[in-house]
Amino acid sequence: MPFALSTAAAVDKLDFSLPESLTVIGVCALTALISNMALAVFNDGVRPFLLDFVRGNTRRGEMTAVSFGLSAGFVFGLGAPMALSTGVLNPWLLFLPTDILGIFAPRRWLAPILGGAWGAIVVFGLSGANNAAHDLPVDFLTAMQEMATPILFLFLLFPVIAIASQFGRVRGAITFVVEIAFVVLSMKVWPEQFPGALAMAAGVLMLLGFALVKDLRDRRAANVPPPASPADAPGAARIPVEDGPDGGPPANPVEDRPDGKPPADPVASLFGANAERLRRHLPWFAVLGAALAAMVNLHVFGGGEATSFLVAKGDYGEAAQVDFYRAFGFLPLIATTALASGAFQIVGFTFVYPLAYLAPNVAVAAVGGAVLFTVEILALSYIGRGLALLPSIRDASDHLRNAIGKTLEIAILFGAIAAAATMGGGLGITLVGGLYLLNEAIGRPVVRLAAGPAAVVVAGIVLNALHWLDLFTPLKG
């Protein structure tokens, strides 16, 4: 049977079992507590502000306002609609609110209570909202499942965009041809598998290969002795050097130090202190890794837009591959902001997702998650040094991250239009497309990634209101 994307059966998965509900509530309580301790947050935009917060230069209310402003659009415009349409929870719905609640809590004991309360609202309230939406004449949640195909099949091209932006259009075009060839081959030879998995693997490997070759070439060029300076030629004019104090020789900043060592780099000192701060709290991160992995292994959670649909369909191997390749785009950002701020990413380098998808049971996943987070914290300084030695690899990850964002913006917009056509035909397209364009025209109060799903929800509500006013007849089927 060829790979299919129907997630209709997945909607009922919003009725969580008691162990699943308690696990989600516990994870939300823990992430809120860790956010309150300023050890980790999910929003990458919030993390750079945490250093001033830890030092007391930013007040709690100001920090809460920053976190809310950077997160609210993703929670209600992307996280909630994606969860309702797939039946699978996601990090925007769970961890952006626990960032806010943890920072907001004036007392440490209050943070896990607020986080746990949010988890309870999600697991118990989402099912009721889902059932109510499906009882409406215009079932916009089922229509939103049409977003799966554009998201999955356009998302796989993000390495093409990254290579074209970093290494030029020729290599980008070559990568595009290679990825399409892998998609066609996969559909022919392995029709039951998601055909984008091998294509993404090939694209990411090509990007890393181009970057590594460039770094090695640049390092070889840097080791070539520079040509002799004209100033060293016999009879060349000499540039006068100022005398040191009291007419003596110029001061040497190394020799003048009592220990003979060069002055300390303040940036390196800060990075080292922040890495040490995270290592001091290593047990908390081990517990966090175990809890996250346990929740993901229950298959009620997807780490990204594309993987939410794959998890809903039960394709955990493909979901693991997608999130594994995606992790390379965010690793440098997470590592550098963690070293600069002293706060880690709530989900680590995101490798916990593929590990937990593939673990045979919850216990194995939890142990693996604890070990993985421990290794990530201990390796943070080494990763930072490695990125400094491989600038093209670091740049490649930046291009990957930007490409992921651009690709998903287009894919989600296409999916939103497909959902609009399914639930409302031409009128649905007009409403969803019009709301998206209006959002652009008024300065984008809702970020592009969330604008499409949010427009589908609003348009669905409008279509139901028009139906009750006898101004719109829902489409059959």
Short mmCIF file of C-alpha atoms in Angstrom, two decimals:
data_model
loop_
_atom_site.label_atom_id
_atom_site.label_comp_id
_atom_site.label_asym_id
_atom_site.label_seq_id
_atom_site.Cartn_x
_atom_site.Cartn_y
_atom_site.Cartn_z
CA MET A 1 0.00 0.00 0.00
CA PRO A 2 1.51 3.39 -0.97
CA PHE A 3 2.40 5.90 1.72
CA ALA A 4 -0.81 7.71 2.74
CA LEU A 5 -1.25 10.82 4.83
CA SER A 6 -4.73 10.43 6.22
CA THR A 7 -4.83 11.29 9.91
CA ALA A 8 -8.57 10.96 10.37
CA ALA A 9 -8.16 8.18 12.90
CA ALA A 10 -5.68 10.19 14.89
CA VAL A 11 -8.18 12.77 16.10
CA ASP A 12 -9.60 10.39 18.71
CA LYS A 13 -6.12 10.17 20.29
CA LEU A 14 -6.88 13.42 22.11
CA ASP A 15 -8.67 11.26 24.67
CA PHE A 16 -5.54 10.63 26.72
CA SER A 17 -5.21 7.72 29.09
CA LEU A 18 -4.52 8.42 32.76
CA PRO A 19 -0.78 7.54 32.54
CA GLU A 20 -0.44 9.73 29.45
CA SER A 21 -2.25 12.61 31.14
CA LEU A 22 -0.16 12.38 34.31
CA THR A 23 3.06 12.24 32.28
CA VAL A 24 2.14 15.38 30.32
CA ILE A 25 1.16 17.21 33.52
CA GLY A 26 4.40 16.16 35.20
CA VAL A 27 6.53 17.30 32.26
CA CYS A 28 4.76 20.69 32.20
CA ALA A 29 5.32 21.10 35.94
CA LEU A 30 9.01 20.24 35.59
CA THR A 31 9.62 22.53 32.62
CA ALA A 32 7.95 25.44 34.41
CA LEU A 33 10.17 24.85 37.45
CA ILE A 34 13.33 24.76 35.32
CA SER A 35 12.22 27.92 33.55
CA ASN A 36 11.72 29.60 36.93
CA MET A 37 15.28 28.61 37.85
CA ALA A 38 16.45 30.20 34.54
CA LEU A 39 18.17 26.92 33.64
CA ALA A 40 16.35 26.39 30.35
CA VAL A 41 13.53 27.77 28.21
CA PHE A 42 12.02 26.57 24.94
CA ASN A 43 11.81 29.89 23.09
CA ASP A 44 15.19 30.56 21.48
CA GLY A 45 14.36 34.27 21.36
CA VAL A 46 13.90 34.47 25.13
CA ARG A 47 17.16 32.74 26.06
CA PRO A 48 19.51 35.67 25.30
CA PHE A 49 17.59 37.84 27.80
CA LEU A 50 18.01 35.39 30.67
CA LEU A 51 21.56 36.41 31.58
CA ASP A 52 20.38 39.87 32.65
CA PHE A 53 17.47 38.24 34.47
CA VAL A 54 19.79 35.93 36.41
CA ARG A 55 22.05 38.87 37.29
CA GLY A 56 19.07 40.89 38.53
CA ASN A 57 19.33 43.53 35.82
CA THR A 58 15.88 42.65 34.44
CA ARG A 59 12.83 42.40 36.64
CA ARG A 60 10.53 39.38 36.62
CA GLY A 61 7.61 41.34 35.20
CA GLU A 62 9.73 42.65 32.33
CA MET A 63 11.05 39.17 31.59
CA THR A 64 7.52 37.74 31.62
CA ALA A 65 6.38 40.40 29.16
CA VAL A 66 9.25 39.54 26.80
CA SER A 67 8.47 35.84 26.97
CA PHE A 68 4.75 36.36 26.42
CA GLY A 69 5.28 38.74 23.51
CA LEU A 70 7.59 36.32 21.73
CA SER A 71 5.48 33.23 22.41
CA ALA A 72 1.74 33.98 22.39
CA GLY A 73 1.34 33.93 18.61
CA PHE A 74 2.94 30.50 18.34
CA VAL A 75 0.84 29.04 21.18
CA PHE A 76 -2.57 30.02 19.84
CA GLY A 77 -1.78 30.33 16.14
CA LEU A 78 0.34 27.20 15.65
CA GLY A 79 0.50 24.98 18.72
CA ALA A 80 -3.23 24.67 19.47
CA PRO A 81 -4.43 24.30 15.84
CA MET A 82 -1.74 21.70 15.08
CA ALA A 83 -2.64 19.68 18.16
CA LEU A 84 -6.36 19.81 17.39
CA SER A 85 -5.86 18.79 13.76
CA THR A 86 -3.38 15.95 14.39
CA GLY A 87 -4.38 14.68 17.81
CA VAL A 88 -0.70 14.96 18.84
CA LEU A 89 0.74 17.48 21.29
CA ASN A 90 3.64 19.70 20.27
CA PRO A 91 6.32 21.85 21.96
CA TRP A 92 4.67 25.19 21.08
CA LEU A 93 1.51 24.20 22.92
CA LEU A 94 3.25 22.77 25.99
CA PHE A 95 6.58 24.50 26.52
CA LEU A 96 6.04 28.09 25.40
CA PRO A 97 3.34 28.53 28.09
CA THR A 98 5.50 26.84 30.72
CA ASP A 99 8.31 29.27 29.79
CA ILE A 100 5.95 32.14 30.55
CA LEU A 101 4.43 30.64 33.70
CA GLY A 102 7.80 29.62 35.11
CA ILE A 103 9.30 33.08 34.62
CA PHE A 104 6.12 34.71 35.95
CA ALA A 105 5.96 32.70 39.19
CA PRO A 106 7.28 34.88 42.05
CA ARG A 107 7.99 31.82 44.23
CA ARG A 108 9.78 28.68 43.11
CA TRP A 109 7.17 26.34 44.58
CA LEU A 110 4.47 28.10 42.59
CA ALA A 111 6.12 27.45 39.21
CA PRO A 112 5.47 23.67 39.04
CA ILE A 113 1.90 24.21 40.24
CA LEU A 114 1.23 26.67 37.43
CA GLY A 115 2.98 24.45 34.89
CA GLY A 116 1.08 21.38 36.00
CA ALA A 117 -2.18 23.32 35.82
CA TRP A 118 -1.43 24.23 32.21
CA GLY A 119 -0.71 20.59 31.43
CA ALA A 120 -4.07 19.62 32.95
CA ILE A 121 -5.85 22.25 30.86
CA VAL A 122 -4.24 20.83 27.73
CA VAL A 123 -4.93 17.14 28.32
CA PHE A 124 -8.44 17.56 29.74
CA GLY A 125 -9.59 20.65 27.90
CA LEU A 126 -8.25 19.84 24.44
CA SER A 127 -10.43 16.76 24.09
CA GLY A 128 -13.58 18.73 24.89
CA ALA A 129 -12.65 21.46 22.41
CA ASN A 130 -11.91 18.82 19.80
CA ASN A 131 -15.25 17.06 20.26
CA ALA A 132 -17.14 20.35 20.18
CA ALA A 133 -15.40 21.42 16.96
CA HIS A 134 -16.19 18.10 15.26
CA ASP A 135 -19.87 18.52 16.09
CA LEU A 136 -20.05 21.79 14.16
CA PRO A 137 -21.70 21.87 10.71
CA VAL A 138 -18.38 23.02 9.19
CA ASP A 139 -15.74 20.65 10.60
CA PHE A 140 -12.66 22.80 10.17
CA LEU A 141 -10.46 20.50 12.27
CA THR A 142 -10.90 17.62 9.84
CA ALA A 143 -10.28 20.05 7.01
CA MET A 144 -6.98 21.06 8.64
CA GLN A 145 -5.69 17.54 8.09
CA GLU A 146 -5.26 18.60 4.46
CA MET A 147 -2.20 20.51 5.69
CA ALA A 148 -0.28 17.26 6.07
CA THR A 149 0.65 16.73 2.42
CA PRO A 150 2.11 20.20 1.69
CA ILE A 151 3.98 20.29 4.99
CA LEU A 152 5.59 16.88 4.60
CA PHE A 153 6.44 17.08 0.91
CA LEU A 154 7.69 20.66 0.88
CA PHE A 155 9.55 20.39 4.19
CA LEU A 156 11.86 17.77 2.71
CA LEU A 157 13.34 20.43 0.39
CA PHE A 158 14.80 22.63 3.13
CA PRO A 159 18.40 21.41 2.44
CA VAL A 160 18.01 22.64 -1.16
CA ILE A 161 17.20 26.16 0.05
CA ALA A 162 20.07 26.09 2.54
CA ILE A 163 22.63 24.95 -0.06
CA ALA A 164 21.43 27.46 -2.66
CA SER A 165 21.69 30.34 -0.15
CA GLN A 166 25.14 29.34 1.13
CA PHE A 167 26.86 27.75 -1.86
CA GLY A 168 25.05 29.17 -4.87
CA ARG A 169 22.31 28.30 -7.31
CA VAL A 170 24.24 25.59 -9.19
CA ARG A 171 24.81 23.41 -6.13
CA GLY A 172 21.28 24.19 -5.00
CA ALA A 173 19.88 22.98 -8.32
CA ILE A 174 22.02 19.82 -8.17
CA THR A 175 20.73 19.09 -4.67
CA PHE A 176 17.15 19.63 -5.86
CA VAL A 177 17.62 17.05 -8.64
CA VAL A 178 19.21 14.58 -6.21
CA GLU A 179 16.38 14.96 -3.69
CA ILE A 180 13.65 14.55 -6.33
CA ALA A 181 15.44 11.44 -7.59
CA PHE A 182 15.40 9.99 -4.07
CA VAL A 183 11.69 10.80 -3.71
CA VAL A 184 10.87 9.03 -6.98
CA LEU A 185 13.10 6.06 -6.06
CA SER A 186 11.54 5.77 -2.60
CA MET A 187 8.00 5.86 -4.01
CA LYS A 188 8.90 3.09 -6.44
CA VAL A 189 10.98 0.80 -4.22
CA TRP A 190 9.64 1.50 -0.70
CA PRO A 191 6.05 2.73 -1.25
CA GLU A 192 5.02 2.16 2.36
CA GLN A 193 7.68 4.53 3.71
CA PHE A 194 7.63 8.32 3.82
CA PRO A 195 9.47 9.15 0.56
CA GLY A 196 11.04 12.31 1.93
CA ALA A 197 13.20 10.64 4.58
CA LEU A 198 16.03 9.54 2.27
CA ALA A 199 15.76 12.77 0.28
CA MET A 200 16.27 14.85 3.42
CA ALA A 201 19.18 12.66 4.48
CA ALA A 202 20.86 13.14 1.11
CA GLY A 203 20.29 16.91 1.19
CA VAL A 204 21.64 17.39 4.71
CA LEU A 205 24.69 15.22 3.98
CA MET A 206 25.40 17.22 0.83
CA LEU A 207 25.18 20.49 2.77
CA LEU A 208 27.51 19.26 5.51
CA GLY A 209 29.86 17.87 2.87
CA PHE A 210 30.05 21.18 1.00
CA ALA A 211 30.67 23.03 4.27
CA LEU A 212 33.34 20.60 5.49
CA VAL A 213 35.20 20.75 2.18
CA LYS A 214 35.17 24.55 2.32
CA ASP A 215 36.47 24.59 5.90
CA LEU A 216 39.28 22.16 5.08
CA ARG A 217 40.23 24.17 2.01
CA ASP A 218 40.26 27.41 3.99
CA ARG A 219 42.40 25.87 6.73
CA ARG A 220 44.93 24.60 4.19
CA ALA A 221 45.06 28.06 2.64
CA ALA A 222 45.57 29.62 6.06
CA ASN A 223 48.59 27.40 6.74
CA VAL A 224 50.44 28.60 3.61
CA PRO A 225 53.17 31.07 4.70
CA PRO A 226 52.27 34.59 3.61
CA PRO A 227 54.56 36.31 1.10
CA ALA A 228 57.39 38.38 2.55
CA SER A 229 56.30 41.85 3.55
CA PRO A 230 57.89 44.71 1.57
CA ALA A 231 58.72 46.28 4.89
CA ASP A 232 61.18 43.43 5.55
CA ALA A 233 63.19 44.11 2.39
CA PRO A 234 66.70 45.61 2.82
CA GLY A 235 66.61 49.37 2.86
CA ALA A 236 62.85 49.51 3.36
CA ALA A 237 61.49 52.33 5.47
CA ARG A 238 60.70 51.36 9.03
CA ILE A 239 57.54 52.38 10.82
CA PRO A 240 58.49 54.08 14.06
CA VAL A 241 57.40 52.31 17.23
CA GLU A 242 56.48 54.35 20.24
CA ASP A 243 58.61 53.96 23.32
CA GLY A 244 57.21 52.49 26.44
CA PRO A 245 56.88 54.33 29.74
CA ASP A 246 59.95 56.37 30.78
CA GLY A 247 61.52 55.99 27.33
CA GLY A 248 61.93 52.22 27.74
CA PRO A 249 60.92 49.52 25.27
CA PRO A 250 57.24 49.17 24.34
CA ALA A 251 55.13 47.29 26.85
CA ASN A 252 54.41 43.63 26.19
CA PRO A 253 50.98 42.67 27.53
CA VAL A 254 52.09 39.09 28.08
CA GLU A 255 55.53 39.67 29.57
CA ASP A 256 54.21 42.45 31.82
CA ARG A 257 51.78 40.04 33.53
CA PRO A 258 53.23 38.43 36.70
CA ASP A 259 52.31 34.95 35.46
CA GLY A 260 53.48 35.58 31.90
CA LYS A 261 50.07 34.54 30.50
CA PRO A 262 48.04 36.54 27.98
CA PRO A 263 45.13 38.55 29.30
CA ALA A 264 41.94 36.53 29.78
CA ASP A 265 39.36 36.71 27.01
CA PRO A 266 36.22 38.10 28.69
CA VAL A 267 33.95 36.31 26.21
CA ALA A 268 35.65 32.95 26.82
CA SER A 269 35.48 33.55 30.57
CA LEU A 270 31.75 34.23 30.35
CA PHE A 271 31.15 31.12 28.24
CA GLY A 272 33.15 29.02 30.68
CA ALA A 273 31.25 30.36 33.68
CA ASN A 274 27.89 29.73 32.02
CA ALA A 275 28.85 26.21 31.01
CA GLU A 276 29.92 25.56 34.59
CA ARG A 277 26.58 26.89 35.84
CA LEU A 278 24.74 24.34 33.70
CA ARG A 279 27.05 21.51 34.83
CA ARG A 280 26.33 22.36 38.48
CA HIS A 281 22.65 21.66 37.80
CA LEU A 282 23.29 18.46 35.84
CA PRO A 283 20.85 16.31 37.91
CA TRP A 284 17.98 18.60 36.91
CA PHE A 285 18.81 18.15 33.25
CA ALA A 286 19.05 14.38 33.63
CA VAL A 287 15.56 14.34 35.16
CA LEU A 288 14.30 16.64 32.41
CA GLY A 289 15.73 14.40 29.69
CA ALA A 290 14.13 11.33 31.26
CA ALA A 291 10.72 13.00 31.57
CA LEU A 292 10.74 14.36 28.01
CA ALA A 293 11.80 11.03 26.53
CA ALA A 294 9.09 9.19 28.48
CA MET A 295 6.39 11.54 27.18
CA VAL A 296 7.60 11.35 23.58
CA ASN A 297 7.77 7.55 23.76
CA LEU A 298 4.07 7.44 24.66
CA HIS A 299 3.49 8.79 21.12
CA VAL A 300 1.25 11.61 22.26
CA PHE A 301 3.83 14.23 21.25
CA GLY A 302 5.50 15.33 18.02
CA GLY A 303 8.62 17.46 17.94
CA GLY A 304 7.79 19.49 14.83
CA GLU A 305 5.18 20.49 12.29
CA ALA A 306 5.96 17.63 9.92
CA THR A 307 6.58 15.01 12.61
CA SER A 308 3.24 15.71 14.28
CA PHE A 309 1.49 14.27 11.22
CA LEU A 310 3.89 11.32 11.04
CA VAL A 311 3.41 10.49 14.72
CA ALA A 312 -0.36 10.77 14.27
CA LYS A 313 -0.13 8.22 11.47
CA GLY A 314 2.12 5.93 13.51
CA ASP A 315 5.20 6.35 11.31
CA TYR A 316 7.65 6.70 14.20
CA GLY A 317 10.72 5.66 12.21
CA GLU A 318 10.09 8.38 9.63
CA ALA A 319 9.36 10.89 12.40
CA ALA A 320 12.70 10.03 14.00
CA GLN A 321 14.54 10.65 10.75
CA VAL A 322 12.82 13.99 10.12
CA ASP A 323 13.56 15.32 13.62
CA PHE A 324 17.12 13.97 13.50
CA TYR A 325 17.94 15.93 10.34
CA ARG A 326 16.14 19.00 11.62
CA ALA A 327 18.29 19.00 14.78
CA PHE A 328 21.41 19.96 12.82
CA GLY A 329 19.83 23.28 11.91
CA PHE A 330 19.33 24.28 15.52
CA LEU A 331 22.33 22.76 17.30
CA PRO A 332 24.71 25.73 16.80
CA LEU A 333 22.06 28.26 17.83
CA ILE A 334 21.21 26.30 20.97
CA ALA A 335 24.87 25.76 21.87
CA THR A 336 25.94 29.37 21.40
CA THR A 337 22.95 30.91 23.18
CA ALA A 338 23.35 28.43 26.04
CA LEU A 339 27.01 29.33 26.45
CA ALA A 340 26.24 33.04 26.23
CA SER A 341 23.25 33.06 28.60
CA GLY A 342 23.78 30.14 30.98
CA ALA A 343 20.38 28.70 30.00
CA PHE A 344 19.87 25.56 27.92
CA GLN A 345 17.06 24.61 25.55
CA ILE A 346 14.19 22.80 27.32
CA VAL A 347 14.38 19.98 24.76
CA GLY A 348 18.18 19.99 24.57
CA PHE A 349 19.62 19.69 21.08
CA THR A 350 16.30 17.96 20.13
CA PHE A 351 17.98 14.57 19.62
CA VAL A 352 15.76 13.36 22.45
CA TYR A 353 12.90 13.18 19.94
CA PRO A 354 14.31 10.52 17.59
CA LEU A 355 15.74 8.59 20.54
CA ALA A 356 12.34 8.43 22.25
CA TYR A 357 10.35 7.68 19.08
CA LEU A 358 12.46 4.56 18.51
CA ALA A 359 12.90 3.35 22.12
CA PRO A 360 11.11 0.03 22.73
CA ASN A 361 9.36 1.20 25.90
CA VAL A 362 9.01 4.12 28.30
CA ALA A 363 11.65 2.87 30.76
CA VAL A 364 14.34 2.54 28.09
CA ALA A 365 13.38 5.92 26.68
CA ALA A 366 13.64 7.59 30.10
CA VAL A 367 17.10 6.15 30.78
CA GLY A 368 18.24 7.10 27.31
CA GLY A 369 16.88 10.62 27.70
CA ALA A 370 18.69 11.11 31.02
CA VAL A 371 21.99 9.90 29.56
CA LEU A 372 21.55 12.00 26.42
CA PHE A 373 20.92 15.25 28.32
CA THR A 374 23.87 14.51 30.61
CA VAL A 375 26.16 14.07 27.60
CA GLU A 376 24.81 17.22 25.93
CA ILE A 377 25.48 19.38 28.99
CA LEU A 378 28.97 17.96 29.50
CA ALA A 379 29.80 18.36 25.80
CA LEU A 380 28.50 21.92 25.52
CA SER A 381 31.90 23.63 25.86
CA TYR A 382 33.54 21.25 23.39
CA ILE A 383 30.74 21.83 20.88
CA GLY A 384 31.27 25.57 21.21
CA ARG A 385 35.00 25.19 20.52
CA GLY A 386 34.32 22.90 17.56
CA LEU A 387 31.92 25.37 16.01
CA ALA A 388 34.57 28.09 16.34
CA LEU A 389 37.02 25.91 14.35
CA LEU A 390 34.49 25.06 11.62
CA PRO A 391 32.87 28.35 10.59
CA SER A 392 31.30 26.96 7.40
CA ILE A 393 29.62 24.17 9.38
CA ARG A 394 28.30 26.79 11.78
CA ASP A 395 27.09 28.92 8.89
CA ALA A 396 25.52 25.85 7.27
CA SER A 397 23.43 25.30 10.36
CA ASP A 398 22.31 28.93 10.27
CA HIS A 399 21.29 28.50 6.64
CA LEU A 400 19.52 25.24 7.50
CA ARG A 401 17.52 26.93 10.24
CA ASN A 402 16.54 29.82 7.99
CA ALA A 403 15.63 27.40 5.20
CA ILE A 404 13.44 25.38 7.55
CA GLY A 405 11.57 28.54 8.49
CA LYS A 406 11.10 29.67 4.88
CA THR A 407 10.05 26.22 3.70
CA LEU A 408 7.53 25.79 6.50
CA GLU A 409 6.05 29.24 5.91
CA ILE A 410 5.23 28.28 2.32
CA ALA A 411 4.18 24.72 3.17
CA ILE A 412 1.84 25.79 5.96
CA LEU A 413 0.32 28.50 3.76
CA PHE A 414 -0.32 25.95 0.98
CA GLY A 415 -1.81 23.60 3.57
CA ALA A 416 -4.03 26.33 4.97
CA ILE A 417 -5.36 27.11 1.48
CA ALA A 418 -6.02 23.39 0.90
CA ALA A 419 -7.91 23.21 4.20
CA ALA A 420 -9.87 26.33 3.27
CA ALA A 421 -10.94 24.80 -0.05
CA THR A 422 -12.00 21.59 1.70
CA MET A 423 -14.20 23.26 4.29
CA GLY A 424 -15.55 26.20 2.34
CA GLY A 425 -14.65 26.09 -1.35
CA GLY A 426 -14.08 29.49 -2.89
CA LEU A 427 -15.46 31.32 0.12
CA GLY A 428 -13.13 29.40 2.41
CA ILE A 429 -10.14 30.30 0.23
CA THR A 430 -11.21 33.94 0.23
CA LEU A 431 -11.50 34.01 4.02
CA VAL A 432 -8.24 32.19 4.79
CA GLY A 433 -6.24 33.90 2.07
CA GLY A 434 -7.74 37.25 2.94
CA LEU A 435 -6.93 36.89 6.63
CA TYR A 436 -3.36 35.91 5.76
CA LEU A 437 -2.95 38.92 3.47
CA LEU A 438 -4.56 41.22 6.03
CA ASN A 439 -2.10 39.98 8.63
CA GLU A 440 0.75 40.87 6.26
CA ALA A 441 -0.71 44.30 5.49
CA ILE A 442 -1.11 45.38 9.11
CA GLY A 443 2.43 44.52 10.14
CA ARG A 444 2.19 40.79 10.81
CA PRO A 445 0.84 40.72 14.40
CA VAL A 446 0.65 36.93 13.97
CA VAL A 447 3.92 35.40 12.80
CA ARG A 448 3.82 33.80 9.36
CA LEU A 449 4.24 30.24 10.63
CA ALA A 450 1.12 30.62 12.76
CA ALA A 451 -0.90 32.88 10.46
CA GLY A 452 -2.15 30.08 8.18
CA PRO A 453 -3.50 27.70 10.85
CA ALA A 454 -4.94 30.64 12.82
CA ALA A 455 -6.71 31.86 9.68
CA VAL A 456 -8.22 28.40 9.13
CA VAL A 457 -9.65 28.37 12.66
CA VAL A 458 -11.08 31.88 12.35
CA ALA A 459 -12.50 31.14 8.90
CA GLY A 460 -14.07 27.94 10.22
CA ILE A 461 -15.80 29.85 12.98
CA VAL A 462 -17.02 32.45 10.46
CA LEU A 463 -18.35 29.75 8.11
CA ASN A 464 -20.28 28.14 10.94
CA ALA A 465 -21.76 31.51 11.88
CA LEU A 466 -22.77 32.08 8.26
CA HIS A 467 -24.38 28.65 8.20
CA TRP A 468 -26.44 29.44 11.29
CA LEU A 469 -27.53 32.65 9.56
CA ASP A 470 -28.54 30.53 6.55
CA LEU A 471 -25.94 32.28 4.38
CA PHE A 472 -23.66 29.31 3.74
CA THR A 473 -24.25 25.63 3.02
CA PRO A 474 -21.45 23.31 4.16
CA LEU A 475 -19.78 21.31 1.41
CA LYS A 476 -20.72 17.65 1.28
CA GLY A 477 -18.01 15.13 2.11
#
